[in-house]
CSV table of C-alpha atoms in Angstrom, one decimal:
chain,number,residue,atom,x,y,z
A,1,MET,CA,-77.2,-53.1,32.9
A,2,ALA,CA,-78.5,-54.3,36.3
A,3,LEU,CA,-81.8,-52.8,37.5
A,4,ASP,CA,-81.5,-50.3,40.4
A,5,GLU,CA,-84.5,-51.1,42.6
A,6,THR,CA,-84.2,-47.8,44.3
A,7,GLN,CA,-84.8,-45.9,41.0
A,8,PRO,CA,-88.4,-44.8,40.6
A,9,LEU,CA,-90.4,-46.7,37.9
A,10,ASN,CA,-90.6,-44.9,34.6
A,11,SER,CA,-93.7,-44.8,32.5
A,12,LEU,CA,-93.1,-48.2,31.1
A,13,GLY,CA,-92.9,-49.7,34.7
A,14,ILE,CA,-89.0,-50.2,34.7
A,15,PRO,CA,-86.8,-48.9,37.5
A,16,LYS,CA,-84.6,-46.9,35.1
A,17,ARG,CA,-84.5,-43.4,33.7
A,18,PRO,CA,-86.0,-43.3,30.3
A,19,GLN,CA,-82.8,-42.4,28.6
A,20,ASP,CA,-81.2,-45.5,30.2
A,21,THR,CA,-84.1,-47.7,29.0
A,22,ARG,CA,-83.9,-49.3,25.5
A,23,VAL,CA,-87.2,-50.1,23.9
A,24,VAL,CA,-87.5,-52.1,20.7
A,25,VAL,CA,-90.7,-50.9,18.9
A,26,ALA,CA,-92.3,-53.4,16.5
A,27,MET,CA,-93.1,-51.1,13.5
A,28,SER,CA,-95.6,-52.3,10.9
A,29,GLY,CA,-95.5,-49.0,9.0
A,30,GLY,CA,-99.0,-48.0,10.2
A,31,VAL,CA,-100.1,-45.1,12.3
A,32,ASP,CA,-100.4,-47.1,15.6
A,33,SER,CA,-96.9,-48.4,15.9
A,34,SER,CA,-95.4,-45.2,14.5
A,35,VAL,CA,-97.2,-43.2,17.2
A,36,VAL,CA,-95.7,-45.6,19.8
A,37,ALA,CA,-92.3,-45.1,18.6
A,38,ALA,CA,-92.6,-41.2,18.4
A,39,MET,CA,-94.3,-41.1,21.8
A,40,LEU,CA,-91.5,-43.1,23.5
A,41,ALA,CA,-88.8,-41.2,21.7
A,42,GLU,CA,-90.4,-37.9,22.9
A,43,GLU,CA,-90.3,-39.2,26.5
A,44,GLY,CA,-86.5,-39.8,26.1
A,45,TYR,CA,-86.4,-43.5,25.8
A,46,ASP,CA,-83.7,-45.2,23.8
A,47,VAL,CA,-85.9,-46.4,20.9
A,48,VAL,CA,-84.9,-48.9,18.3
A,49,GLY,CA,-87.5,-49.6,15.5
A,50,VAL,CA,-87.7,-53.0,14.0
A,51,THR,CA,-90.0,-53.9,11.0
A,52,LEU,CA,-90.4,-57.5,9.7
A,53,GLN,CA,-90.4,-58.1,6.0
A,54,LEU,CA,-92.8,-61.0,5.9
A,55,TYR,CA,-93.0,-61.4,2.0
A,56,ASP,CA,-91.1,-60.1,-0.9
A,57,HIS,CA,-92.1,-56.4,-0.7
A,58,GLY,CA,-95.7,-57.3,-1.7
A,59,ALA,CA,-94.9,-59.1,-4.8
A,60,ALA,CA,-95.8,-62.6,-3.8
A,61,LEU,CA,-99.2,-62.9,-2.1
A,62,ALA,CA,-99.6,-59.5,-0.5
A,63,LYS,CA,-102.2,-57.0,-1.6
A,64,LYS,CA,-101.4,-53.3,-2.0
A,65,GLY,CA,-101.2,-51.6,1.3
A,66,ALA,CA,-100.7,-54.8,3.3
A,67,CYS,CA,-98.5,-54.6,6.5
A,68,CYS,CA,-94.9,-55.8,6.6
A,69,ALA,CA,-94.0,-55.4,2.9
A,70,GLY,CA,-93.3,-52.8,0.3
A,71,GLN,CA,-94.7,-49.3,1.1
A,72,ASP,CA,-95.2,-50.0,4.8
A,73,ILE,CA,-91.5,-50.9,5.2
A,74,HIS,CA,-90.7,-47.6,3.5
A,75,ASP,CA,-93.1,-45.7,5.8
A,76,ALA,CA,-91.7,-47.2,9.0
A,77,ARG,CA,-88.2,-46.1,7.9
A,78,ARG,CA,-89.4,-42.7,7.1
A,79,VAL,CA,-90.9,-42.3,10.6
A,80,ALA,CA,-87.6,-43.4,12.2
A,81,ASP,CA,-85.7,-40.9,10.0
A,82,THR,CA,-88.1,-38.1,10.9
A,83,ILE,CA,-88.0,-38.7,14.7
A,84,GLY,CA,-84.3,-39.7,14.7
A,85,PHE,CA,-83.9,-43.3,16.0
A,86,PRO,CA,-82.3,-46.4,14.4
A,87,HIS,CA,-84.6,-48.7,12.3
A,88,TYR,CA,-84.0,-52.2,11.1
A,89,VAL,CA,-85.7,-54.4,8.6
A,90,LEU,CA,-85.5,-58.1,9.3
A,91,ASP,CA,-86.2,-60.7,6.6
A,92,TYR,CA,-88.8,-63.1,8.1
A,93,GLU,CA,-90.3,-64.3,4.9
A,94,ASN,CA,-89.4,-68.0,5.1
A,95,MET,CA,-90.4,-68.1,8.8
A,96,PHE,CA,-93.8,-66.3,8.1
A,97,ARG,CA,-94.6,-68.8,5.3
A,98,GLU,CA,-93.7,-71.8,7.4
A,99,ALA,CA,-95.2,-70.6,10.7
A,100,VAL,CA,-98.4,-68.8,9.4
A,101,ILE,CA,-99.2,-69.1,5.7
A,102,ASP,CA,-98.7,-72.8,5.3
A,103,GLU,CA,-100.8,-73.7,8.3
A,104,PHE,CA,-103.5,-71.2,7.1
A,105,ALA,CA,-103.7,-73.1,3.8
A,106,ASP,CA,-103.7,-76.5,5.4
A,107,ALA,CA,-106.4,-75.5,8.0
A,108,TYR,CA,-108.7,-74.3,5.2
A,109,LEU,CA,-108.2,-77.5,3.3
A,110,ALA,CA,-109.2,-79.4,6.5
A,111,GLY,CA,-112.4,-77.5,6.7
A,112,ALA,CA,-111.4,-75.0,9.4
A,113,THR,CA,-111.7,-71.2,9.4
A,114,PRO,CA,-108.3,-70.2,10.7
A,115,VAL,CA,-107.1,-66.8,12.1
A,116,PRO,CA,-103.6,-66.3,10.9
A,117,CYS,CA,-103.2,-63.0,12.6
A,118,ILE,CA,-103.2,-64.8,16.0
A,119,ARG,CA,-100.5,-67.2,14.8
A,120,CYS,CA,-98.4,-64.4,13.5
A,121,ASN,CA,-98.5,-62.7,16.9
A,122,GLU,CA,-97.8,-65.9,18.6
A,123,ARG,CA,-95.2,-67.5,16.5
A,124,VAL,CA,-93.4,-64.6,14.8
A,125,LYS,CA,-93.9,-61.2,16.5
A,126,PHE,CA,-94.1,-62.3,20.1
A,127,LYS,CA,-91.6,-65.2,19.8
A,128,ASP,CA,-88.8,-64.5,17.3
A,129,LEU,CA,-89.1,-60.7,17.2
A,130,LEU,CA,-89.2,-60.6,20.9
A,131,ALA,CA,-86.0,-62.8,21.1
A,132,THR,CA,-84.4,-60.3,18.7
A,133,ALA,CA,-85.3,-57.5,21.0
A,134,ARG,CA,-83.6,-59.3,23.9
A,135,ASP,CA,-80.5,-59.7,21.7
A,136,LEU,CA,-80.5,-56.0,21.2
A,137,ASP,CA,-80.3,-55.7,25.0
A,138,ALA,CA,-83.7,-54.0,25.0
A,139,ASP,CA,-85.5,-53.7,28.4
A,140,CYS,CA,-88.8,-54.3,26.8
A,141,MET,CA,-90.6,-54.5,23.4
A,142,ALA,CA,-93.6,-52.1,22.7
A,143,THR,CA,-96.2,-52.5,20.0
A,144,GLY,CA,-99.2,-50.5,18.6
A,145,HIS,CA,-101.8,-53.1,19.6
A,146,TYR,CA,-104.9,-51.9,21.3
A,147,ILE,CA,-104.8,-53.9,24.6
A,148,GLN,CA,-103.7,-53.1,28.2
A,149,ARG,CA,-101.1,-54.5,30.4
A,150,LYS,CA,-101.9,-53.9,34.0
A,151,MET,CA,-100.0,-54.9,37.2
A,152,GLY,CA,-102.0,-57.2,39.5
A,153,PRO,CA,-101.2,-58.8,42.8
A,154,ASN,CA,-99.6,-61.8,41.0
A,155,GLY,CA,-97.7,-59.9,38.3
A,156,PRO,CA,-98.8,-58.4,34.9
A,157,GLU,CA,-102.3,-59.0,33.7
A,158,LEU,CA,-103.8,-58.7,30.2
A,159,HIS,CA,-106.8,-56.4,29.8
A,160,ARG,CA,-109.1,-55.2,27.0
A,161,ALA,CA,-108.4,-51.9,25.5
A,162,ALA,CA,-110.2,-48.8,26.8
A,163,ASP,CA,-111.8,-48.4,23.4
A,164,PRO,CA,-114.0,-51.4,22.8
A,165,ASN,CA,-114.2,-50.7,19.1
A,166,ARG,CA,-110.4,-51.0,18.8
A,167,ASP,CA,-109.8,-53.8,21.4
A,168,GLN,CA,-107.4,-56.5,19.9
A,169,SER,CA,-107.6,-58.9,22.9
A,170,TYR,CA,-109.2,-61.6,20.6
A,171,PHE,CA,-106.0,-61.7,18.5
A,172,LEU,CA,-103.7,-61.6,21.5
A,173,PHE,CA,-105.1,-64.3,23.8
A,174,SER,CA,-102.0,-66.5,23.3
A,175,THR,CA,-99.7,-64.1,24.8
A,176,THR,CA,-97.9,-66.0,27.5
A,177,ARG,CA,-97.0,-64.8,31.1
A,178,GLU,CA,-93.3,-64.7,30.2
A,179,GLN,CA,-94.0,-62.6,27.1
A,180,LEU,CA,-96.4,-60.2,29.1
A,181,GLU,CA,-93.5,-59.5,31.5
A,182,TYR,CA,-91.5,-58.1,28.6
A,183,LEU,CA,-94.2,-56.5,26.4
A,184,ARG,CA,-95.7,-53.1,26.6
A,185,PHE,CA,-98.9,-51.7,24.9
A,186,PRO,CA,-98.7,-47.8,25.2
A,187,LEU,CA,-102.0,-47.2,23.2
A,188,GLY,CA,-104.3,-49.5,25.1
A,189,HIS,CA,-105.6,-46.7,27.4
A,190,LEU,CA,-106.7,-44.4,24.5
A,191,LYS,CA,-110.4,-43.9,24.1
A,192,SER,CA,-110.4,-43.7,20.3
A,193,LYS,CA,-108.5,-44.0,17.2
A,194,ALA,CA,-108.9,-40.3,16.7
A,195,GLU,CA,-106.6,-39.7,19.7
A,196,THR,CA,-103.9,-41.7,18.0
A,197,ARG,CA,-104.2,-39.8,14.7
A,198,ALA,CA,-104.1,-36.5,16.5
A,199,LEU,CA,-100.9,-37.6,18.3
A,200,ALA,CA,-99.5,-38.7,14.9
A,201,ALA,CA,-100.4,-35.3,13.5
A,202,ARG,CA,-98.7,-33.5,16.6
A,203,TYR,CA,-95.5,-35.5,16.0
A,204,GLY,CA,-95.6,-34.6,12.4
A,205,LEU,CA,-95.7,-38.2,11.1
A,206,SER,CA,-96.4,-38.8,7.4
A,207,VAL,CA,-98.6,-41.7,8.2
A,208,ALA,CA,-101.0,-39.6,10.3
A,209,ASP,CA,-103.9,-40.1,7.7
A,210,LYS,CA,-102.8,-43.5,6.5
A,211,PRO,CA,-105.8,-45.9,6.3
A,212,ASP,CA,-105.9,-48.9,8.6
A,213,SER,CA,-105.0,-52.2,7.0
A,214,GLN,CA,-108.0,-54.5,6.4
A,215,ASP,CA,-108.5,-58.2,6.3
A,216,ILE,CA,-105.6,-60.7,6.4
A,217,CYS,CA,-102.4,-59.0,5.2
A,218,PHE,CA,-101.5,-61.7,2.6
A,219,VAL,CA,-105.1,-62.2,1.3
A,220,PRO,CA,-106.0,-59.8,-1.6
A,221,ASN,CA,-109.5,-58.3,-1.2
A,222,GLY,CA,-110.5,-60.9,1.3
A,223,ASN,CA,-110.5,-63.7,-1.3
A,224,TYR,CA,-109.2,-66.6,0.8
A,225,ALA,CA,-110.1,-69.2,-1.8
A,226,SER,CA,-107.9,-67.6,-4.5
A,227,VAL,CA,-104.9,-67.7,-2.1
A,228,ILE,CA,-105.5,-71.3,-1.2
A,229,GLU,CA,-105.6,-72.3,-4.8
A,230,LYS,CA,-102.3,-70.5,-5.4
A,231,LEU,CA,-100.7,-72.2,-2.4
A,232,ARG,CA,-102.2,-75.6,-2.9
A,233,PRO,CA,-102.9,-76.2,-6.6
A,234,GLY,CA,-105.9,-78.5,-7.2
A,235,ALA,CA,-107.3,-77.8,-3.8
A,236,ALA,CA,-110.7,-76.6,-5.2
A,237,ASP,CA,-112.0,-79.9,-6.2
A,238,PRO,CA,-115.8,-79.9,-6.9
A,239,GLY,CA,-118.2,-82.0,-4.8
A,240,GLU,CA,-121.8,-82.3,-3.6
A,241,ILE,CA,-123.9,-80.1,-1.5
A,242,VAL,CA,-126.1,-82.3,0.8
A,243,ASP,CA,-128.7,-81.8,3.5
A,244,MET,CA,-128.3,-83.1,7.0
A,245,ASP,CA,-129.7,-86.4,5.9
A,246,GLY,CA,-127.3,-86.9,3.1
A,247,ASN,CA,-129.6,-86.0,0.3
A,248,VAL,CA,-127.8,-84.4,-2.7
A,249,LEU,CA,-129.1,-80.9,-3.3
A,250,GLY,CA,-126.5,-79.6,-5.8
A,251,GLN,CA,-122.8,-79.3,-6.7
A,252,HIS,CA,-120.2,-77.0,-5.4
A,253,ARG,CA,-117.0,-75.7,-6.8
A,254,GLY,CA,-114.6,-76.6,-3.9
A,255,VAL,CA,-115.0,-76.8,0.0
A,256,ILE,CA,-112.6,-74.0,0.4
A,257,HIS,CA,-115.1,-71.5,-1.1
A,258,TYR,CA,-117.5,-72.1,1.9
A,259,THR,CA,-117.5,-71.3,5.6
A,260,ILE,CA,-119.7,-72.3,8.5
A,261,GLY,CA,-122.9,-70.2,8.7
A,262,GLN,CA,-122.8,-69.2,5.0
A,263,ARG,CA,-126.1,-68.6,3.3
A,264,ARG,CA,-125.5,-66.7,0.1
A,265,GLY,CA,-123.8,-68.2,-3.0
A,266,LEU,CA,-124.8,-71.8,-2.4
A,267,GLY,CA,-126.5,-72.2,-5.8
A,268,ILE,CA,-129.4,-74.3,-4.5
A,269,GLY,CA,-132.4,-72.0,-4.9
A,270,GLY,CA,-136.0,-73.1,-5.1
A,271,LEU,CA,-136.1,-74.6,-1.6
A,272,SER,CA,-138.9,-74.0,0.8
A,273,GLU,CA,-136.6,-72.6,3.5
A,274,PRO,CA,-133.3,-70.8,3.5
A,275,LEU,CA,-130.3,-73.2,4.1
A,276,TYR,CA,-126.9,-72.5,5.7
A,277,VAL,CA,-123.6,-74.3,5.7
A,278,VAL,CA,-123.5,-76.3,9.0
A,279,LYS,CA,-120.5,-78.6,8.3
A,280,LEU,CA,-117.6,-78.9,5.8
A,281,ASP,CA,-116.4,-82.4,5.1
A,282,PRO,CA,-113.2,-82.2,3.1
A,283,GLU,CA,-112.6,-86.0,3.0
A,284,THR,CA,-115.8,-86.6,1.2
A,285,ARG,CA,-115.7,-83.2,-0.5
A,286,ARG,CA,-119.2,-82.5,0.8
A,287,VAL,CA,-120.7,-79.2,2.0
A,288,VAL,CA,-123.5,-80.0,4.5
A,289,VAL,CA,-126.4,-77.5,4.7
A,290,GLY,CA,-129.3,-77.2,7.1
A,291,PRO,CA,-131.8,-74.8,8.7
A,292,LYS,CA,-130.5,-71.9,10.7
A,293,GLU,CA,-131.3,-73.6,14.0
A,294,ALA,CA,-128.9,-76.4,13.1
A,295,LEU,CA,-126.1,-73.8,13.5
A,296,ALA,CA,-126.7,-73.3,17.2
A,297,ARG,CA,-124.2,-74.8,19.5
A,298,LYS,CA,-123.7,-74.8,23.2
A,299,ASP,CA,-120.7,-77.1,23.7
A,300,VAL,CA,-117.5,-75.9,22.2
A,301,PRO,CA,-114.3,-78.1,22.4
A,302,VAL,CA,-111.2,-76.1,22.9
A,303,ARG,CA,-107.5,-77.0,22.8
A,304,GLU,CA,-104.0,-75.4,22.8
A,305,ILE,CA,-105.2,-73.4,25.8
A,306,ASN,CA,-103.2,-70.5,27.1
A,307,TRP,CA,-104.3,-69.7,30.6
A,308,LEU,CA,-103.6,-66.4,32.3
A,309,GLY,CA,-105.7,-66.7,35.4
A,310,ASP,CA,-104.1,-66.5,38.9
A,311,ALA,CA,-104.9,-70.1,39.9
A,312,PRO,CA,-103.8,-73.1,37.8
A,313,PHE,CA,-106.3,-73.9,35.1
A,314,THR,CA,-107.0,-77.4,36.3
A,315,SER,CA,-107.3,-76.4,40.0
A,316,ALA,CA,-111.1,-76.0,39.5
A,317,THR,CA,-113.5,-78.3,37.8
A,318,GLU,CA,-115.1,-75.3,36.1
A,319,TRP,CA,-114.6,-71.7,35.6
A,320,HIS,CA,-117.4,-69.2,35.1
A,321,ALA,CA,-116.4,-66.5,32.6
A,322,LEU,CA,-117.3,-64.6,29.4
A,323,VAL,CA,-116.0,-66.1,26.1
A,324,ARG,CA,-115.8,-64.8,22.6
A,325,ILE,CA,-116.0,-67.3,19.8
A,326,ARG,CA,-115.4,-64.8,16.9
A,327,SER,CA,-113.6,-61.4,16.8
A,328,THR,CA,-116.8,-59.7,15.7
A,329,ARG,CA,-118.9,-60.9,18.5
A,330,PRO,CA,-119.2,-59.7,22.0
A,331,PRO,CA,-118.2,-61.9,25.0
A,332,ARG,CA,-121.0,-64.1,26.3
A,333,PRO,CA,-121.4,-66.0,29.6
A,334,ALA,CA,-120.1,-69.5,29.7
A,335,ILE,CA,-118.7,-72.3,31.8
A,336,ILE,CA,-115.2,-73.6,31.0
A,337,ARG,CA,-114.6,-77.2,32.2
A,338,PRO,CA,-110.9,-78.1,32.0
A,339,LEU,CA,-110.1,-81.6,30.6
A,340,SER,CA,-106.3,-81.0,30.9
A,341,GLU,CA,-103.9,-78.1,31.2
A,342,GLU,CA,-104.5,-77.5,27.4
A,343,GLN,CA,-108.0,-78.8,26.6
A,344,ALA,CA,-111.4,-78.0,27.8
A,345,VAL,CA,-115.1,-78.0,26.9
A,346,VAL,CA,-116.8,-74.6,27.0
A,347,GLU,CA,-120.4,-74.5,27.6
A,348,LEU,CA,-122.2,-71.4,26.3
A,349,LEU,CA,-125.1,-70.5,28.5
A,350,GLU,CA,-126.9,-69.3,25.4
A,351,PRO,CA,-126.3,-71.2,22.1
A,352,GLU,CA,-124.3,-69.4,19.5
A,353,GLU,CA,-124.5,-69.8,15.7
A,354,GLY,CA,-121.6,-70.3,13.4
A,355,VAL,CA,-119.2,-71.8,15.9
A,356,SER,CA,-116.3,-72.9,13.6
A,357,PRO,CA,-113.1,-75.0,14.0
A,358,GLY,CA,-109.9,-72.9,13.5
A,359,GLN,CA,-111.5,-69.8,15.2
A,360,ALA,CA,-110.3,-68.8,18.7
A,361,CYS,CA,-112.3,-69.0,21.9
A,362,VAL,CA,-111.1,-66.2,24.2
A,363,PHE,CA,-111.8,-66.2,27.9
A,364,TYR,CA,-112.6,-63.0,29.9
A,365,GLU,CA,-113.1,-62.5,33.7
A,366,GLU,CA,-116.8,-61.6,34.6
A,367,GLY,CA,-117.2,-58.0,35.8
A,368,THR,CA,-113.7,-56.8,34.8
A,369,THR,CA,-111.7,-56.1,31.6
A,370,ARG,CA,-109.2,-58.9,32.3
A,371,VAL,CA,-108.3,-61.5,29.6
A,372,LEU,CA,-108.0,-65.0,31.1
A,373,GLY,CA,-106.4,-66.5,27.9
A,374,GLY,CA,-108.2,-68.8,25.5
A,375,GLY,CA,-107.7,-71.6,23.1
A,376,TRP,CA,-108.6,-72.9,19.6
A,377,ILE,CA,-112.0,-74.4,18.6
A,378,TRP,CA,-111.6,-77.8,17.1
A,379,ARG,CA,-113.4,-80.9,15.7
A,380,GLY,CA,-117.0,-81.8,15.1
A,381,TYR,CA,-118.2,-78.8,13.2
């Protein structure tokens, strides 16, 4: 149906009446996406719920309570039945393994510390699921992510959530301009998760008190190494723990058991000072350790950049911004120096410890909540 530009914008920013606006809601089975679906249905929108089955109902690698498998699919369907809108389950198991799980395993074997949740949003939810929403003639797709979409002078912008404790901008930096035109995030303006749960209770949703999912959905109890060993048998070959001069200090049970910045569990006690993992070398099967100050980095190479600023990325020799190098750390001042449209060197104004390849480096505009995009940290660490 063609848009009527004379029609006032509805709450989703579309010039249609809610009842004439079809919204596909990506439902994980958790409280957030369930509240989005119920909220939009209450406003009169033509809601269609879609849940992705990403592995065989939790039987493969998934842990109990993980999203997109088993009980969560059942919970999403029950919410749809309670509110009264259609709900579909799409089998994306093979796609998820190829696009997310396999890369996760290979990145770990290469000494990186990957963030598969970002790849899942980028390659599955905001790509193939979004295409499915278009195939269903939806006017937009809504999710339960805590992030805000705001209209700026040059179109929709991505902004951090109103609740800094729930903000998911780190995991959504790769959202493209085209995707942002179509996506909606109805929870981004809420001040706390308590508000979301209160809404779930008001709507009578069975998931109102359901605990939040923790860690990576397909990693049981946060034990990455066990998943890697299952996916890549023989990956945990032992090797040497060496200092920064190459002196052997001990033996390890596999590079995949270590991460940059790790101090505990190295098995090399009796030394005069505490040592930390400063580098992983899968080719030589060596774990390199050093003093804490050896972890500090100022220059961070970044690639696969998704730029959401108004001017072209390479139109300036440098951009002054805030950057976040891990999801658990606050944004810090930095200078971003483009090398190409997709590569840059980020200079941190104050050194950061534990900069690790495979993590994201997310850019934020100084003095505002706007997300300017980001990229992936790579090489040299």
